[in-house]
């Protein structure tokens, strides 16, 4: 299992079903992370005579993280300024959280998941420093703490039931996210493939070997079972086939599981996903003293 590093960008996809009935009520499901759950909701509500209309929405969350310093936080009493809303986005949020530097230079989360303002960051850091000697404190070397400046951008698009990916493709990208890998969908004439950047600067490309339902965000194209192809490339002319679906009878679920195992093995060999590392190696205790 790959230790989950914090990637420069993380992508999460889920879906919601909105139901409008003949009485004027509108109900929307919570986020559904399985395409089969979306289809079940669609089948359930479409069978009801009171259902007038249904809408399927795909939600994509892009989370970008950078290391910042105390002196660059919003000042005392100031709100956190938001970046401009990107084209096509529905909403953008910005907040902070702490991370701890591990021995290999990668970062792991520490403390609250969301610190909305600079004041919240300073308060939590000061509280952590003051409570290190208390019995209930979580022990941490405060010199290893770093502040992450996080921007969360929310995109949505309406889609039809036929646009949904199959559950095995959804399982694949979910396991990539769990393993700390992030993926970039690339739409080409032959279909949609995934580019998976790796820590050493190389990249894997995952694609279907026949036209088929592919990955969240892809368009539906009719086809048979198809298969998977994963290729590693170092951008210097070297490429290696990581996985190709066998031609003997194999269920799609087993095929996707074998693909996922091969992709994760390759990722381990090349350092996992690109990790957000601390290059400054400055003492945050010193930075805090300077910024106060």
JSON list of N, CA, C and O in Angstrom, two decimals, residues 109-150:
[
{"chain": "A", "resi": 109, "resn": "UNK", "atom": "N", "xyz": [-1.13, 15.15, 6.91]},
{"chain": "A", "resi": 109, "resn": "UNK", "atom": "CA", "xyz": [-2.00, 16.11, 7.57]},
{"chain": "A", "resi": 109, "resn": "UNK", "atom": "C", "xyz": [-1.84, 16.11, 9.08]},
{"chain": "A", "resi": 109, "resn": "UNK", "atom": "O", "xyz": [-1.53, 15.09, 9.71]},
{"chain": "A", "resi": 110, "resn": "UNK", "atom": "N", "xyz": [-2.06, 17.26, 9.70]},
{"chain": "A", "resi": 110, "resn": "UNK", "atom": "CA", "xyz": [-1.99, 17.41, 11.15]},
{"chain": "A", "resi": 110, "resn": "UNK", "atom": "C", "xyz": [-3.01, 18.45, 11.59]},
{"chain": "A", "resi": 110, "resn": "UNK", "atom": "O", "xyz": [-3.08, 19.53, 11.01]},
{"chain": "A", "resi": 111, "resn": "UNK", "atom": "N", "xyz": [-3.79, 18.11, 12.60]},
{"chain": "A", "resi": 111, "resn": "UNK", "atom": "CA", "xyz": [-4.72, 19.09, 13.16]},
{"chain": "A", "resi": 111, "resn": "UNK", "atom": "C", "xyz": [-6.01, 19.19, 12.38]},
{"chain": "A", "resi": 111, "resn": "UNK", "atom": "O", "xyz": [-6.36, 18.30, 11.58]},
{"chain": "A", "resi": 112, "resn": "UNK", "atom": "N", "xyz": [-6.76, 20.28, 12.56]},
{"chain": "A", "resi": 112, "resn": "UNK", "atom": "CA", "xyz": [-8.07, 20.46, 11.90]},
{"chain": "A", "resi": 112, "resn": "UNK", "atom": "C", "xyz": [-7.95, 20.41, 10.38]},
{"chain": "A", "resi": 112, "resn": "UNK", "atom": "O", "xyz": [-6.97, 20.89, 9.81]},
{"chain": "A", "resi": 113, "resn": "UNK", "atom": "N", "xyz": [-8.97, 19.85, 9.73]},
{"chain": "A", "resi": 113, "resn": "UNK", "atom": "CA", "xyz": [-8.97, 19.74, 8.27]},
{"chain": "A", "resi": 113, "resn": "UNK", "atom": "C", "xyz": [-9.15, 21.10, 7.61]},
{"chain": "A", "resi": 113, "resn": "UNK", "atom": "O", "xyz": [-8.70, 21.31, 6.49]},
{"chain": "A", "resi": 114, "resn": "UNK", "atom": "N", "xyz": [-9.80, 22.04, 8.30]},
{"chain": "A", "resi": 114, "resn": "UNK", "atom": "CA", "xyz": [-10.07, 23.36, 7.73]},
{"chain": "A", "resi": 114, "resn": "UNK", "atom": "C", "xyz": [-9.79, 24.43, 8.78]},
{"chain": "A", "resi": 114, "resn": "UNK", "atom": "O", "xyz": [-10.37, 24.41, 9.87]},
{"chain": "A", "resi": 115, "resn": "UNK", "atom": "N", "xyz": [-8.91, 25.36, 8.45]},
{"chain": "A", "resi": 115, "resn": "UNK", "atom": "CA", "xyz": [-8.67, 26.56, 9.24]},
{"chain": "A", "resi": 115, "resn": "UNK", "atom": "C", "xyz": [-9.01, 27.74, 8.32]},
{"chain": "A", "resi": 115, "resn": "UNK", "atom": "O", "xyz": [-8.25, 28.06, 7.42]},
{"chain": "A", "resi": 116, "resn": "UNK", "atom": "N", "xyz": [-10.17, 28.38, 8.52]},
{"chain": "A", "resi": 116, "resn": "UNK", "atom": "CA", "xyz": [-10.67, 29.36, 7.55]},
{"chain": "A", "resi": 116, "resn": "UNK", "atom": "C", "xyz": [-9.84, 30.63, 7.39]},
{"chain": "A", "resi": 116, "resn": "UNK", "atom": "O", "xyz": [-9.79, 31.20, 6.31]},
{"chain": "A", "resi": 117, "resn": "UNK", "atom": "N", "xyz": [-9.21, 31.10, 8.46]},
{"chain": "A", "resi": 117, "resn": "UNK", "atom": "CA", "xyz": [-8.53, 32.39, 8.41]},
{"chain": "A", "resi": 117, "resn": "UNK", "atom": "C", "xyz": [-7.11, 32.30, 8.96]},
{"chain": "A", "resi": 117, "resn": "UNK", "atom": "O", "xyz": [-6.73, 31.31, 9.60]},
{"chain": "A", "resi": 118, "resn": "UNK", "atom": "N", "xyz": [-6.34, 33.37, 8.75]},
{"chain": "A", "resi": 118, "resn": "UNK", "atom": "CA", "xyz": [-5.01, 33.44, 9.33]},
{"chain": "A", "resi": 118, "resn": "UNK", "atom": "C", "xyz": [-5.06, 33.42, 10.85]},
{"chain": "A", "resi": 118, "resn": "UNK", "atom": "O", "xyz": [-4.18, 32.84, 11.50]},
{"chain": "A", "resi": 119, "resn": "UNK", "atom": "N", "xyz": [-6.08, 34.04, 11.44]},
{"chain": "A", "resi": 119, "resn": "UNK", "atom": "CA", "xyz": [-6.23, 34.02, 12.89]},
{"chain": "A", "resi": 119, "resn": "UNK", "atom": "C", "xyz": [-6.39, 32.60, 13.41]},
{"chain": "A", "resi": 119, "resn": "UNK", "atom": "O", "xyz": [-5.83, 32.23, 14.45]},
{"chain": "A", "resi": 120, "resn": "UNK", "atom": "N", "xyz": [-7.16, 31.78, 12.68]},
{"chain": "A", "resi": 120, "resn": "UNK", "atom": "CA", "xyz": [-7.35, 30.39, 13.09]},
{"chain": "A", "resi": 120, "resn": "UNK", "atom": "C", "xyz": [-6.04, 29.61, 13.04]},
{"chain": "A", "resi": 120, "resn": "UNK", "atom": "O", "xyz": [-5.76, 28.78, 13.91]},
{"chain": "A", "resi": 121, "resn": "UNK", "atom": "N", "xyz": [-5.23, 29.88, 12.02]},
{"chain": "A", "resi": 121, "resn": "UNK", "atom": "CA", "xyz": [-3.94, 29.21, 11.89]},
{"chain": "A", "resi": 121, "resn": "UNK", "atom": "C", "xyz": [-3.03, 29.58, 13.06]},
{"chain": "A", "resi": 121, "resn": "UNK", "atom": "O", "xyz": [-2.44, 28.71, 13.71]},
{"chain": "A", "resi": 122, "resn": "UNK", "atom": "N", "xyz": [-2.93, 30.87, 13.34]},
{"chain": "A", "resi": 122, "resn": "UNK", "atom": "CA", "xyz": [-2.06, 31.33, 14.43]},
{"chain": "A", "resi": 122, "resn": "UNK", "atom": "C", "xyz": [-2.54, 30.80, 15.78]},
{"chain": "A", "resi": 122, "resn": "UNK", "atom": "O", "xyz": [-1.72, 30.39, 16.61]},
{"chain": "A", "resi": 123, "resn": "UNK", "atom": "N", "xyz": [-3.85, 30.78, 16.01]},
{"chain": "A", "resi": 123, "resn": "UNK", "atom": "CA", "xyz": [-4.39, 30.30, 17.29]},
{"chain": "A", "resi": 123, "resn": "UNK", "atom": "C", "xyz": [-4.08, 28.83, 17.48]},
{"chain": "A", "resi": 123, "resn": "UNK", "atom": "O", "xyz": [-3.63, 28.41, 18.55]},
{"chain": "A", "resi": 124, "resn": "UNK", "atom": "N", "xyz": [-4.30, 28.01, 16.42]},
{"chain": "A", "resi": 124, "resn": "UNK", "atom": "CA", "xyz": [-4.05, 26.58, 16.57]},
{"chain": "A", "resi": 124, "resn": "UNK", "atom": "C", "xyz": [-2.57, 26.30, 16.79]},
{"chain": "A", "resi": 124, "resn": "UNK", "atom": "O", "xyz": [-2.21, 25.45, 17.61]},
{"chain": "A", "resi": 125, "resn": "UNK", "atom": "N", "xyz": [-1.70, 27.01, 16.09]},
{"chain": "A", "resi": 125, "resn": "UNK", "atom": "CA", "xyz": [-0.26, 26.80, 16.27]},
{"chain": "A", "resi": 125, "resn": "UNK", "atom": "C", "xyz": [0.16, 27.16, 17.69]},
{"chain": "A", "resi": 125, "resn": "UNK", "atom": "O", "xyz": [0.87, 26.40, 18.36]},
{"chain": "A", "resi": 126, "resn": "UNK", "atom": "N", "xyz": [-0.30, 28.29, 18.18]},
{"chain": "A", "resi": 126, "resn": "UNK", "atom": "CA", "xyz": [0.06, 28.73, 19.53]},
{"chain": "A", "resi": 126, "resn": "UNK", "atom": "C", "xyz": [-0.48, 27.75, 20.57]},
{"chain": "A", "resi": 126, "resn": "UNK", "atom": "O", "xyz": [0.21, 27.42, 21.54]},
{"chain": "A", "resi": 127, "resn": "UNK", "atom": "N", "xyz": [-1.70, 27.29, 20.35]},
{"chain": "A", "resi": 127, "resn": "UNK", "atom": "CA", "xyz": [-2.30, 26.32, 21.27]},
{"chain": "A", "resi": 127, "resn": "UNK", "atom": "C", "xyz": [-1.50, 25.02, 21.28]},
{"chain": "A", "resi": 127, "resn": "UNK", "atom": "O", "xyz": [-1.26, 24.42, 22.33]},
{"chain": "A", "resi": 128, "resn": "UNK", "atom": "N", "xyz": [-1.05, 24.56, 20.11]},
{"chain": "A", "resi": 128, "resn": "UNK", "atom": "CA", "xyz": [-0.27, 23.34, 20.00]},
{"chain": "A", "resi": 128, "resn": "UNK", "atom": "C", "xyz": [1.05, 23.47, 20.75]},
{"chain": "A", "resi": 128, "resn": "UNK", "atom": "O", "xyz": [1.47, 22.57, 21.48]},
{"chain": "A", "resi": 129, "resn": "UNK", "atom": "N", "xyz": [1.73, 24.62, 20.57]},
{"chain": "A", "resi": 129, "resn": "UNK", "atom": "CA", "xyz": [3.01, 24.84, 21.24]},
{"chain": "A", "resi": 129, "resn": "UNK", "atom": "C", "xyz": [2.83, 24.85, 22.76]},
{"chain": "A", "resi": 129, "resn": "UNK", "atom": "O", "xyz": [3.59, 24.20, 23.50]},
{"chain": "A", "resi": 130, "resn": "UNK", "atom": "N", "xyz": [1.82, 25.54, 23.25]},
{"chain": "A", "resi": 130, "resn": "UNK", "atom": "CA", "xyz": [1.61, 25.68, 24.69]},
{"chain": "A", "resi": 130, "resn": "UNK", "atom": "C", "xyz": [1.18, 24.39, 25.36]},
{"chain": "A", "resi": 130, "resn": "UNK", "atom": "O", "xyz": [1.40, 24.21, 26.57]},
{"chain": "A", "resi": 131, "resn": "UNK", "atom": "N", "xyz": [0.55, 23.47, 24.60]},
{"chain": "A", "resi": 131, "resn": "UNK", "atom": "CA", "xyz": [-0.02, 22.26, 25.21]},
{"chain": "A", "resi": 131, "resn": "UNK", "atom": "C", "xyz": [0.84, 21.02, 25.02]},
{"chain": "A", "resi": 131, "resn": "UNK", "atom": "O", "xyz": [0.39, 19.92, 25.34]},
{"chain": "A", "resi": 132, "resn": "UNK", "atom": "N", "xyz": [2.06, 21.18, 24.54]},
{"chain": "A", "resi": 132, "resn": "UNK", "atom": "CA", "xyz": [2.90, 20.01, 24.29]},
{"chain": "A", "resi": 132, "resn": "UNK", "atom": "C", "xyz": [3.19, 19.19, 25.55]},
{"chain": "A", "resi": 132, "resn": "UNK", "atom": "O", "xyz": [3.37, 17.97, 25.48]},
{"chain": "A", "resi": 133, "resn": "UNK", "atom": "N", "xyz": [3.26, 19.83, 26.70]},
{"chain": "A", "resi": 133, "resn": "UNK", "atom": "CA", "xyz": [3.62, 19.11, 27.92]},
{"chain": "A", "resi": 133, "resn": "UNK", "atom": "C", "xyz": [2.42, 18.56, 28.67]},
{"chain": "A", "resi": 133, "resn": "UNK", "atom": "O", "xyz": [2.57, 17.89, 29.68]},
{"chain": "A", "resi": 134, "resn": "UNK", "atom": "N", "xyz": [1.22, 18.84, 28.19]},
{"chain": "A", "resi": 134, "resn": "UNK", "atom": "CA", "xyz": [0.03, 18.33, 28.87]},
{"chain": "A", "resi": 134, "resn": "UNK", "atom": "C", "xyz": [-0.22, 16.87, 28.49]},
{"chain": "A", "resi": 134, "resn": "UNK", "atom": "O", "xyz": [0.10, 16.44, 27.38]},
{"chain": "A", "resi": 135, "resn": "UNK", "atom": "N", "xyz": [-0.84, 16.14, 29.39]},
{"chain": "A", "resi": 135, "resn": "UNK", "atom": "CA", "xyz": [-1.04, 14.71, 29.20]},
{"chain": "A", "resi": 135, "resn": "UNK", "atom": "C", "xyz": [-1.89, 14.41, 27.97]},
{"chain": "A", "resi": 135, "resn": "UNK", "atom": "O", "xyz": [-1.67, 13.42, 27.26]},
{"chain": "A", "resi": 136, "resn": "UNK", "atom": "N", "xyz": [-2.89, 15.28, 27.70]},
{"chain": "A", "resi": 136, "resn": "UNK", "atom": "CA", "xyz": [-3.81, 15.01, 26.60]},
{"chain": "A", "resi": 136, "resn": "UNK", "atom": "C", "xyz": [-3.30, 15.53, 25.26]},
{"chain": "A", "resi": 136, "resn": "UNK", "atom": "O", "xyz": [-3.98, 15.37, 24.23]},
{"chain": "A", "resi": 137, "resn": "UNK", "atom": "N", "xyz": [-2.13, 16.14, 25.24]},
{"chain": "A", "resi": 137, "resn": "UNK", "atom": "CA", "xyz": [-1.63, 16.75, 24.01]},
{"chain": "A", "resi": 137, "resn": "UNK", "atom": "C", "xyz": [-1.17, 15.68, 23.02]},
{"chain": "A", "resi": 137, "resn": "UNK", "atom": "O", "xyz": [-0.73, 14.59, 23.40]},
{"chain": "A", "resi": 138, "resn": "UNK", "atom": "N", "xyz": [-1.31, 16.01, 21.72]},
{"chain": "A", "resi": 138, "resn": "UNK", "atom": "CA", "xyz": [-0.73, 15.18, 20.67]},
{"chain": "A", "resi": 138, "resn": "UNK", "atom": "C", "xyz": [0.70, 15.65, 20.47]},
{"chain": "A", "resi": 138, "resn": "UNK", "atom": "O", "xyz": [0.94, 16.78, 20.04]},
{"chain": "A", "resi": 139, "resn": "UNK", "atom": "N", "xyz": [1.68, 14.80, 20.79]},
{"chain": "A", "resi": 139, "resn": "UNK", "atom": "CA", "xyz": [3.08, 15.20, 20.72]},
{"chain": "A", "resi": 139, "resn": "UNK", "atom": "C", "xyz": [3.51, 15.38, 19.27]},
{"chain": "A", "resi": 139, "resn": "UNK", "atom": "O", "xyz": [3.26, 14.53, 18.43]},
{"chain": "A", "resi": 140, "resn": "UNK", "atom": "N", "xyz": [4.17, 16.50, 19.00]},
{"chain": "A", "resi": 140, "resn": "UNK", "atom": "CA", "xyz": [4.66, 16.77, 17.66]},
{"chain": "A", "resi": 140, "resn": "UNK", "atom": "C", "xyz": [5.85, 17.71, 17.75]},
{"chain": "A", "resi": 140, "resn": "UNK", "atom": "O", "xyz": [5.90, 18.60, 18.61]},
{"chain": "A", "resi": 141, "resn": "UNK", "atom": "N", "xyz": [6.84, 17.48, 16.91]},
{"chain": "A", "resi": 141, "resn": "UNK", "atom": "CA", "xyz": [7.97, 18.41, 16.80]},
{"chain": "A", "resi": 141, "resn": "UNK", "atom": "C", "xyz": [7.46, 19.59, 15.98]},
{"chain": "A", "resi": 141, "resn": "UNK", "atom": "O", "xyz": [7.27, 19.49, 14.77]},
{"chain": "A", "resi": 142, "resn": "UNK", "atom": "N", "xyz": [7.25, 20.74, 16.63]},
{"chain": "A", "resi": 142, "resn": "UNK", "atom": "CA", "xyz": [6.63, 21.87, 15.94]},
{"chain": "A", "resi": 142, "resn": "UNK", "atom": "C", "xyz": [7.50, 22.41, 14.81]},
{"chain": "A", "resi": 142, "resn": "UNK", "atom": "O", "xyz": [6.99, 23.08, 13.90]},
{"chain": "A", "resi": 143, "resn": "UNK", "atom": "N", "xyz": [8.79, 22.09, 14.82]},
{"chain": "A", "resi": 143, "resn": "UNK", "atom": "CA", "xyz": [9.65, 22.55, 13.72]},
{"chain": "A", "resi": 143, "resn": "UNK", "atom": "C", "xyz": [9.34, 21.82, 12.42]},
{"chain": "A", "resi": 143, "resn": "UNK", "atom": "O", "xyz": [9.75, 22.26, 11.34]},
{"chain": "A", "resi": 144, "resn": "UNK", "atom": "N", "xyz": [8.61, 20.70, 12.51]},
{"chain": "A", "resi": 144, "resn": "UNK", "atom": "CA", "xyz": [8.25, 19.95, 11.30]},
{"chain": "A", "resi": 144, "resn": "UNK", "atom": "C", "xyz": [6.90, 20.37, 10.74]},
{"chain": "A", "resi": 144, "resn": "UNK", "atom": "O", "xyz": [6.47, 19.84, 9.71]},
{"chain": "A", "resi": 145, "resn": "UNK", "atom": "N", "xyz": [6.22, 21.31, 11.38]},
{"chain": "A", "resi": 145, "resn": "UNK", "atom": "CA", "xyz": [4.89, 21.71, 10.92]},
{"chain": "A", "resi": 145, "resn": "UNK", "atom": "C", "xyz": [5.00, 22.72, 9.78]},
{"chain": "A", "resi": 145, "resn": "UNK", "atom": "O", "xyz": [5.84, 23.62, 9.81]},
{"chain": "A", "resi": 146, "resn": "UNK", "atom": "N", "xyz": [4.16, 22.56, 8.79]},
{"chain": "A", "resi": 146, "resn": "UNK", "atom": "CA", "xyz": [4.09, 23.48, 7.66]},
{"chain": "A", "resi": 146, "resn": "UNK", "atom": "C", "xyz": [2.63, 23.86, 7.44]},
{"chain": "A", "resi": 146, "resn": "UNK", "atom": "O", "xyz": [1.71, 23.09, 7.76]},
{"chain": "A", "resi": 147, "resn": "UNK", "atom": "N", "xyz": [2.42, 25.04, 6.90]},
{"chain": "A", "resi": 147, "resn": "UNK", "atom": "CA", "xyz": [1.07, 25.52, 6.63]},
{"chain": "A", "resi": 147, "resn": "UNK", "atom": "C", "xyz": [0.75, 25.29, 5.16]},
{"chain": "A", "resi": 147, "resn": "UNK", "atom": "O", "xyz": [1.52, 25.67, 4.28]},
{"chain": "A", "resi": 148, "resn": "UNK", "atom": "N", "xyz": [-0.39, 24.65, 4.89]},
{"chain": "A", "resi": 148, "resn": "UNK", "atom": "CA", "xyz": [-0.86, 24.46, 3.53]},
{"chain": "A", "resi": 148, "resn": "UNK", "atom": "C", "xyz": [-1.94, 25.48, 3.21]},
{"chain": "A", "resi": 148, "resn": "UNK", "atom": "O", "xyz": [-2.89, 25.66, 3.97]},
{"chain": "A", "resi": 149, "resn": "UNK", "atom": "N", "xyz": [-1.77, 26.16, 2.09]},
{"chain": "A", "resi": 149, "resn": "UNK", "atom": "CA", "xyz": [-2.76, 27.08, 1.55]},
{"chain": "A", "resi": 149, "resn": "UNK", "atom": "C", "xyz": [-3.54, 26.29, 0.50]},
{"chain": "A", "resi": 149, "resn": "UNK", "atom": "O", "xyz": [-2.97, 25.87, -0.51]},
{"chain": "A", "resi": 150, "resn": "UNK", "atom": "N", "xyz": [-4.82, 26.04, 0.74]},
{"chain": "A", "resi": 150, "resn": "UNK", "atom": "CA", "xyz": [-5.61, 25.13, -0.08]},
{"chain": "A", "resi": 150, "resn": "UNK", "atom": "C", "xyz": [-6.72, 25.87, -0.82]},
{"chain": "A", "resi": 150, "resn": "UNK", "atom": "O", "xyz": [-7.47, 26.64, -0.22]}
]
